[in-house]
């Protein structure tokens, strides 16, 4: 399979002399299986024609925010959503400034604001402009927002100067783009993933549960299956279709999840605990529906602790590579690392559920993944992309 098979890449071209190299970049990315759509700024069109880019990409170039016809064909928000990756090359100092300060001044800067795909900017400019404090401050802002900055390279510049400011070579851009998606094949590996909420019965009609949608765990199961693993997904009650090729076991309570997990985990290469397991269950489940009575203004439920499933898996003698999740609202790093050690995990993926637009029930997520020695950031994106990055990260840690 080609590395970029079916990946949707938006390439934003801005007004630098290196723009003349972008048709070659488009062709090389397409060779790897990517679908490429090109967005050009007015400055870019001074260096290279939209017709050239249309010919190599196979799609009309998008260049205006206010073009009614173009908006009808694929509007700017649609294009921003279509993208699995946005590459901006060459990125001028002016473009970096617009991105850093959140301007929606033209089609490209608007797409940058509207996308939740990973963004890579590939700067190219005069070396003095690159070293200017304003540019460096803008770069720092973008890096802080998890935008990747590739280059610039050092060498001779079109203006005759020598120094940092050349766009990195097309071959390097293609190589680095492929690396973003190169997941080692997981054939011969068995991954077990828990997902969704648990339901702890109170009586035959009532239960205690939580808002977990299961989306993150299902996306991880799909990504691991696509990377070649055989996957068992142990799921609480959720409203999601089973990803193709994935074995799904449905459970309701934490105790059922515990039982299934301990059955599957000893044969697994990787165990990922994504389920939002209820910490406590009702001690005595009533055999019949509990009636409300006129004399009782209050009722008491006695709760007992549920088994910690991921911690028990991590105690197995033939323990799989064990990954936990930590949904925190504060002091994310501190709590996540403490949990990693206490539960004897190999990795813990922490998400800050206090942040709007990510985590529980959302389509998007951002993770900080901790091992005992290292920290890895997976920037805010839709859960499918985050899952692919997480699967790649785990597969790299297995060696
Ligand atoms: O302790 P806490 O619930 O914050 O830990 C979260 C991690 O532990 C998640 O990976 C979750 O799936 C797992 N967990 C578990 N069994 C429990 C509670 C949490 O496997 N009873």
Short mmCIF file of C-alpha atoms and ligand atoms in Angstrom, two decimals, residues 194 254 271 273-279 306-311 323-328 339 342-343 345 348, ligand 1:
data_model
loop_
_atom_site.label_atom_id
_atom_site.label_comp_id
_atom_site.label_asym_id
_atom_site.label_seq_id
_atom_site.Cartn_x
_atom_site.Cartn_y
_atom_site.Cartn_z
CA UNK A 194 -11.72 -1.35 25.98
CA UNK A 254 -17.28 -3.17 35.09
CA UNK A 271 -3.90 -3.67 25.78
CA UNK A 273 -7.86 0.80 28.41
CA UNK A 274 -9.97 3.51 26.88
CA UNK A 275 -13.21 2.61 28.67
CA UNK A 276 -14.62 4.99 31.26
CA UNK A 277 -15.13 2.39 33.95
CA UNK A 278 -17.38 3.22 36.89
CA UNK A 279 -15.21 3.30 39.99
CA UNK A 306 -14.97 -2.00 41.17
CA UNK A 307 -11.82 -3.87 40.19
CA UNK A 308 -9.23 -1.72 38.43
CA UNK A 309 -9.15 -3.51 35.10
CA UNK A 310 -6.08 -1.96 33.52
CA UNK A 311 -4.09 -2.35 36.76
CA UNK A 323 -1.76 1.73 27.82
CA UNK A 324 -4.15 3.66 30.05
CA UNK A 325 -6.06 6.88 29.63
CA UNK A 326 -6.31 9.71 32.13
CA UNK A 327 -9.13 12.20 31.76
CA UNK A 328 -8.19 15.05 34.03
CA UNK A 339 -1.42 6.89 37.54
CA UNK A 342 0.49 3.21 40.40
CA UNK A 343 -1.13 1.05 37.71
CA UNK A 345 1.40 1.03 32.79
CA UNK A 348 -0.65 6.81 29.67
O1 LIG B 1 -8.17 5.69 37.83
P1 LIG B 1 -8.77 6.30 36.61
O2 LIG B 1 -10.20 5.89 36.40
O3 LIG B 1 -8.61 7.76 36.47
O4 LIG B 1 -7.86 5.66 35.45
C1 LIG B 1 -8.20 5.73 34.14
C2 LIG B 1 -7.63 4.56 33.38
O5 LIG B 1 -7.84 3.34 34.09
C3 LIG B 1 -8.32 4.35 32.07
O6 LIG B 1 -7.38 3.78 31.19
C4 LIG B 1 -9.44 3.39 32.40
O7 LIG B 1 -9.88 2.66 31.27
C5 LIG B 1 -8.76 2.50 33.41
N1 LIG B 1 -9.65 1.96 34.45
C6 LIG B 1 -9.88 0.59 34.50
N2 LIG B 1 -10.66 0.06 35.49
C7 LIG B 1 -11.22 0.85 36.42
C8 LIG B 1 -11.00 2.23 36.38
C9 LIG B 1 -10.23 2.76 35.39
O8 LIG B 1 -9.36 -0.15 33.64
N3 LIG B 1 -11.97 0.31 37.35
#
